[in-house]
C-alpha positions as YAML, in Angstrom:
chain: A
units: angstrom
residues:
- id: 1
  name: MET
  ca: [-20.91, -24.77, 3.62]
- id: 2
  name: THR
  ca: [-17.22, -25.14, 2.76]
- id: 3
  name: ARG
  ca: [-16.14, -25.05, -0.85]
- id: 4
  name: PRO
  ca: [-13.59, -27.61, -2.03]
- id: 5
  name: GLY
  ca: [-10.01, -26.35, -1.64]
- id: 6
  name: ILE
  ca: [-10.81, -23.62, 0.87]
- id: 7
  name: ASP
  ca: [-9.70, -25.70, 3.83]
- id: 8
  name: LYS
  ca: [-6.25, -25.99, 2.42]
- id: 9
  name: TYR
  ca: [-5.62, -22.29, 3.29]
- id: 10
  name: GLY
  ca: [-5.34, -23.09, 6.93]
- id: 11
  name: LYS
  ca: [-2.39, -25.33, 6.24]
- id: 12
  name: VAL
  ca: [-0.92, -22.80, 3.78]
- id: 13
  name: GLY
  ca: [-1.23, -20.12, 6.47]
- id: 14
  name: ASP
  ca: [0.64, -22.33, 9.00]
- id: 15
  name: GLN
  ca: [3.41, -22.98, 6.50]
- id: 16
  name: ALA
  ca: [3.72, -19.28, 5.68]
- id: 17
  name: PHE
  ca: [3.82, -18.41, 9.35]
- id: 18
  name: ALA
  ca: [6.63, -20.88, 9.96]
- id: 19
  name: LYS
  ca: [8.73, -19.16, 7.22]
- id: 20
  name: MET
  ca: [8.35, -15.67, 8.74]
- id: 21
  name: GLU
  ca: [10.82, -13.94, 11.05]
- id: 22
  name: LYS
  ca: [9.10, -13.64, 14.39]
- id: 23
  name: VAL
  ca: [8.75, -10.52, 16.49]
- id: 24
  name: SER
  ca: [7.61, -10.71, 20.14]
- id: 25
  name: SER
  ca: [3.85, -10.23, 20.31]
- id: 26
  name: ASP
  ca: [4.39, -8.34, 23.56]
- id: 27
  name: LEU
  ca: [6.74, -5.94, 21.83]
- id: 28
  name: LEU
  ca: [4.30, -5.52, 18.92]
- id: 29
  name: ALA
  ca: [1.36, -4.81, 21.25]
- id: 30
  name: LEU
  ca: [3.31, -2.30, 23.40]
- id: 31
  name: THR
  ca: [4.80, -0.49, 20.39]
- id: 32
  name: TYR
  ca: [1.43, -0.27, 18.67]
- id: 33
  name: GLY
  ca: [-0.14, 0.96, 21.93]
- id: 34
  name: SER
  ca: [2.47, 3.70, 22.14]
- id: 35
  name: LEU
  ca: [1.67, 4.71, 18.54]
- id: 36
  name: VAL
  ca: [-2.06, 4.91, 19.24]
- id: 37
  name: SER
  ca: [-1.43, 6.89, 22.48]
- id: 38
  name: GLN
  ca: [0.79, 9.37, 20.66]
- id: 39
  name: LEU
  ca: [-1.80, 9.87, 17.90]
- id: 40
  name: LEU
  ca: [-4.49, 10.53, 20.49]
- id: 41
  name: ARG
  ca: [-2.28, 13.15, 22.18]
- id: 42
  name: ASP
  ca: [-1.23, 14.78, 18.86]
- id: 43
  name: ILE
  ca: [-4.60, 14.78, 17.04]
- id: 44
  name: GLU
  ca: [-7.10, 14.74, 19.88]
- id: 45
  name: ASP
  ca: [-10.08, 14.16, 17.58]
- id: 46
  name: VAL
  ca: [-10.80, 10.43, 17.89]
- id: 47
  name: GLU
  ca: [-12.43, 10.12, 14.44]
- id: 48
  name: GLN
  ca: [-9.30, 11.66, 12.89]
- id: 49
  name: VAL
  ca: [-7.17, 9.09, 14.81]
- id: 50
  name: ASN
  ca: [-9.32, 6.28, 13.36]
- id: 51
  name: LEU
  ca: [-8.71, 7.70, 9.89]
- id: 52
  name: GLN
  ca: [-4.99, 8.16, 10.48]
- id: 53
  name: LEU
  ca: [-4.64, 4.54, 11.70]
- id: 54
  name: GLU
  ca: [-6.51, 3.29, 8.61]
- id: 55
  name: LYS
  ca: [-4.28, 5.43, 6.37]
- id: 56
  name: MET
  ca: [-1.11, 4.15, 7.98]
- id: 57
  name: GLY
  ca: [-2.36, 0.58, 7.52]
- id: 58
  name: TYR
  ca: [-3.26, 1.30, 3.88]
- id: 59
  name: ASN
  ca: [0.38, 2.35, 3.23]
- id: 60
  name: ILE
  ca: [1.65, -0.77, 4.92]
- id: 61
  name: GLY
  ca: [-0.72, -2.94, 2.92]
- id: 62
  name: LEU
  ca: [0.54, -1.41, -0.38]
- id: 63
  name: ARG
  ca: [3.98, -2.71, 0.46]
- id: 64
  name: ILE
  ca: [3.33, -5.90, 2.41]
- id: 65
  name: VAL
  ca: [1.55, -7.62, -0.45]
- id: 66
  name: ASP
  ca: [4.89, -8.22, -2.21]
- id: 67
  name: GLU
  ca: [6.21, -10.14, 0.75]
- id: 68
  name: PHE
  ca: [2.97, -12.04, 0.98]
- id: 69
  name: LEU
  ca: [3.16, -13.11, -2.66]
- id: 70
  name: ALA
  ca: [6.82, -14.08, -2.42]
- id: 71
  name: LYS
  ca: [6.57, -16.12, 0.81]
- id: 72
  name: SER
  ca: [3.04, -17.49, 1.03]
- id: 73
  name: GLY
  ca: [2.99, -19.83, -1.93]
- id: 74
  name: VAL
  ca: [-0.50, -18.68, -2.79]
- id: 75
  name: SER
  ca: [-1.18, -18.24, -6.53]
- id: 76
  name: GLY
  ca: [-3.98, -16.10, -7.97]
- id: 77
  name: CYS
  ca: [-7.44, -16.41, -6.43]
- id: 78
  name: GLN
  ca: [-10.38, -17.29, -8.69]
- id: 79
  name: ASP
  ca: [-12.97, -14.99, -7.01]
- id: 80
  name: PHE
  ca: [-13.62, -12.70, -4.07]
- id: 81
  name: HIS
  ca: [-14.79, -15.63, -1.87]
- id: 82
  name: GLU
  ca: [-11.36, -17.30, -2.28]
- id: 83
  name: THR
  ca: [-9.61, -13.99, -1.74]
- id: 84
  name: ALA
  ca: [-11.39, -13.46, 1.60]
- id: 85
  name: GLU
  ca: [-10.40, -17.00, 2.64]
- id: 86
  name: VAL
  ca: [-6.76, -16.31, 1.77]
- id: 87
  name: VAL
  ca: [-6.78, -13.04, 3.72]
- id: 88
  name: ALA
  ca: [-8.38, -14.71, 6.75]
- id: 89
  name: LYS
  ca: [-6.39, -17.97, 6.77]
- id: 90
  name: VAL
  ca: [-3.02, -17.07, 5.22]
- id: 91
  name: GLY
  ca: [-2.49, -13.29, 5.38]
- id: 92
  name: LEU
  ca: [-3.58, -12.82, 9.02]
- id: 93
  name: ARG
  ca: [-1.74, -16.03, 10.06]
- id: 94
  name: MET
  ca: [1.43, -15.11, 8.17]
- id: 95
  name: PHE
  ca: [1.83, -11.62, 9.62]
- id: 96
  name: LEU
  ca: [-0.02, -11.75, 13.00]
- id: 97
  name: GLY
  ca: [-0.11, -15.34, 13.89]
- id: 98
  name: ILE
  ca: [-3.94, -15.46, 13.97]
- id: 99
  name: SER
  ca: [-6.64, -16.86, 11.67]
- id: 100
  name: ALA
  ca: [-10.17, -15.63, 11.10]
- id: 101
  name: ASP
  ca: [-13.37, -17.24, 10.09]
- id: 102
  name: VAL
  ca: [-15.14, -15.86, 6.99]
- id: 103
  name: ILE
  ca: [-18.88, -15.59, 7.63]
- id: 104
  name: GLN
  ca: [-21.97, -13.52, 6.84]
- id: 105
  name: TRP
  ca: [-21.72, -13.48, 3.07]
- id: 106
  name: ASP
  ca: [-24.18, -11.33, 1.17]
- id: 107
  name: ASN
  ca: [-26.25, -12.83, -1.66]
- id: 108
  name: ASP
  ca: [-23.91, -11.43, -4.33]
- id: 109
  name: ARG
  ca: [-20.84, -12.92, -2.60]
- id: 110
  name: THR
  ca: [-19.21, -9.49, -2.54]
- id: 111
  name: ALA
  ca: [-19.29, -8.84, 1.17]
- id: 112
  name: CYS
  ca: [-18.35, -10.90, 4.22]
- id: 113
  name: SER
  ca: [-17.12, -10.63, 7.73]
- id: 114
  name: LEU
  ca: [-13.70, -11.74, 9.03]
- id: 115
  name: VAL
  ca: [-14.19, -12.88, 12.57]
- id: 116
  name: PHE
  ca: [-11.42, -13.58, 15.10]
- id: 117
  name: SER
  ca: [-11.11, -13.93, 18.85]
- id: 118
  name: GLU
  ca: [-7.44, -13.07, 19.25]
- id: 119
  name: ASN
  ca: [-5.87, -9.74, 18.26]
- id: 120
  name: PRO
  ca: [-2.18, -9.24, 19.04]
- id: 121
  name: LEU
  ca: [-2.54, -5.49, 18.65]
- id: 122
  name: ALA
  ca: [-5.09, -5.35, 21.46]
- id: 123
  name: GLU
  ca: [-3.14, -7.35, 24.09]
- id: 124
  name: PHE
  ca: [-2.71, -5.49, 27.39]
- id: 125
  name: VAL
  ca: [-5.23, -2.82, 26.21]
- id: 126
  name: GLU
  ca: [-8.23, -1.47, 28.11]
- id: 127
  name: LEU
  ca: [-9.90, 1.55, 26.54]
- id: 128
  name: PRO
  ca: [-10.94, 4.38, 28.89]
- id: 129
  name: PRO
  ca: [-14.67, 5.00, 28.97]
- id: 130
  name: ASN
  ca: [-14.39, 8.19, 26.91]
- id: 131
  name: LEU
  ca: [-12.88, 6.18, 24.00]
- id: 132
  name: SER
  ca: [-14.81, 2.89, 24.34]
- id: 133
  name: ASN
  ca: [-17.52, 3.92, 21.88]
- id: 134
  name: SER
  ca: [-15.48, 5.98, 19.40]
- id: 135
  name: LEU
  ca: [-11.93, 4.59, 18.92]
- id: 136
  name: TRP
  ca: [-11.40, 1.65, 16.63]
- id: 137
  name: TYR
  ca: [-8.14, 0.78, 18.31]
- id: 138
  name: SER
  ca: [-6.95, -1.81, 15.66]
- id: 139
  name: ASN
  ca: [-8.15, 0.19, 12.62]
- id: 140
  name: LEU
  ca: [-4.63, -0.22, 11.17]
- id: 141
  name: LEU
  ca: [-5.69, -3.78, 10.19]
- id: 142
  name: CYS
  ca: [-8.49, -2.52, 7.99]
- id: 143
  name: GLY
  ca: [-6.08, -0.24, 6.20]
- id: 144
  name: VAL
  ca: [-3.57, -3.04, 5.69]
- id: 145
  name: ILE
  ca: [-6.21, -5.26, 4.14]
- id: 146
  name: ARG
  ca: [-7.59, -2.49, 1.96]
- id: 147
  name: GLY
  ca: [-4.06, -1.49, 0.72]
- id: 148
  name: ALA
  ca: [-2.96, -5.01, 0.01]
- id: 149
  name: LEU
  ca: [-6.14, -5.84, -1.96]
- id: 150
  name: GLU
  ca: [-5.91, -2.60, -3.89]
- id: 151
  name: GLN
  ca: [-2.38, -3.64, -4.96]
- id: 152
  name: LEU
  ca: [-4.02, -6.81, -6.29]
- id: 153
  name: GLN
  ca: [-6.60, -4.72, -8.28]
- id: 154
  name: LEU
  ca: [-9.52, -5.07, -5.84]
- id: 155
  name: ARG
  ca: [-11.03, -1.95, -4.39]
- id: 156
  name: VAL
  ca: [-12.64, -2.82, -1.11]
- id: 157
  name: GLU
  ca: [-14.23, -1.12, 1.84]
- id: 158
  name: CYS
  ca: [-12.94, -2.55, 5.14]
- id: 159
  name: ARG
  ca: [-14.19, -1.56, 8.56]
- id: 160
  name: PHE
  ca: [-14.53, -2.92, 12.06]
- id: 161
  name: GLN
  ca: [-18.02, -4.13, 13.06]
- id: 162
  name: GLU
  ca: [-17.15, -5.56, 16.46]
- id: 163
  name: ASP
  ca: [-14.27, -5.01, 18.81]
- id: 164
  name: ALA
  ca: [-13.61, -6.93, 22.05]
- id: 165
  name: LEU
  ca: [-12.08, -3.73, 23.41]
- id: 166
  name: ARG
  ca: [-15.52, -2.10, 23.10]
- id: 167
  name: GLY
  ca: [-17.26, -4.95, 24.98]
- id: 168
  name: ASP
  ca: [-18.08, -7.24, 22.06]
- id: 169
  name: ASN
  ca: [-17.33, -10.98, 22.36]
- id: 170
  name: ARG
  ca: [-14.97, -10.97, 19.35]
- id: 171
  name: PHE
  ca: [-13.27, -8.86, 16.67]
- id: 172
  name: SER
  ca: [-15.12, -8.63, 13.37]
- id: 173
  name: ILE
  ca: [-14.06, -6.79, 10.17]
- id: 174
  name: ARG
  ca: [-16.59, -6.22, 7.39]
- id: 175
  name: LEU
  ca: [-15.01, -6.63, 3.97]
- id: 176
  name: GLU
  ca: [-16.94, -5.41, 0.84]
- id: 177
  name: LEU
  ca: [-15.78, -5.58, -2.72]
- id: 178
  name: LYS
  ca: [-16.47, -2.32, -4.45]
- id: 179
  name: GLU
  ca: [-14.73, -2.64, -7.77]
- id: 180
  name: LEU
  ca: [-12.37, -4.75, -9.79]
- id: 181
  name: LEU
  ca: [-9.64, -2.38, -10.95]
- id: 182
  name: ARG
  ca: [-7.95, -2.62, -14.33]
- id: 183
  name: GLU
  ca: [-4.37, -1.76, -14.86]
- id: 184
  name: ASP
  ca: [-3.89, 0.83, -17.56]
- id: 185
  name: TYR
  ca: [-0.46, 0.41, -19.09]
- id: 186
  name: GLY
  ca: [-0.81, 3.19, -21.65]
- id: 187
  name: ASP
  ca: [1.25, 3.59, -24.75]
- id: 188
  name: ASP
  ca: [4.91, 4.45, -24.03]
...
C-alpha cells in the first residue's frame, strides 16, 4: 500500500539526479574495485574488510548529507517510513543513479528493506569462491546510509541481506531505526 505523497519522491530523485555532476559509472566501479582489492591485500581478514568498508562509508555519509540537503529539495521527513522512501528514491538516485523499493516493514514501522536490482559499485565484479560467502562487497553503501541518517539525528543499523554477487537475485539492505537522537547544545 502506497501512502499519499510517497510516489512524489521518484520524481524528486530524478530532478536531483539531473542537477548532479556526473562521473562515469565505469570509472566508479573500477576505482571502487581497486579499493576493495587493496583492502583485501592489506587487511587479509574478510570480516575486517567488511567493517572497514562500512566505516569508510559512514565517514562519507556524515559529509554527503549536506550536499543532499542543499541539492535535493527535500524538506524534513515526518517519520521513519518517509525517511526510508527518501533514501531509496532520492538519495540513491541522486548519488548512484539507481532507485530502490522499500519493502518488508516490521509491525512497528521501524525496520524495512531497501531492494534494488542494479548496483553501480558491483559492475564488472565476480567474487572468487573463497569470498562469495563472506565479503559484503558493497558494504560502503550501508555505512553511507548510516552516517547520513546519524547526521539527521537517526541512529540506524544498516546491513546487506542479499547481494547479487553472492548469487542472490537482487541487492537488499536491511534498515532498522534504533534511536532518535537529540542534539545537546549545552550552556556556553
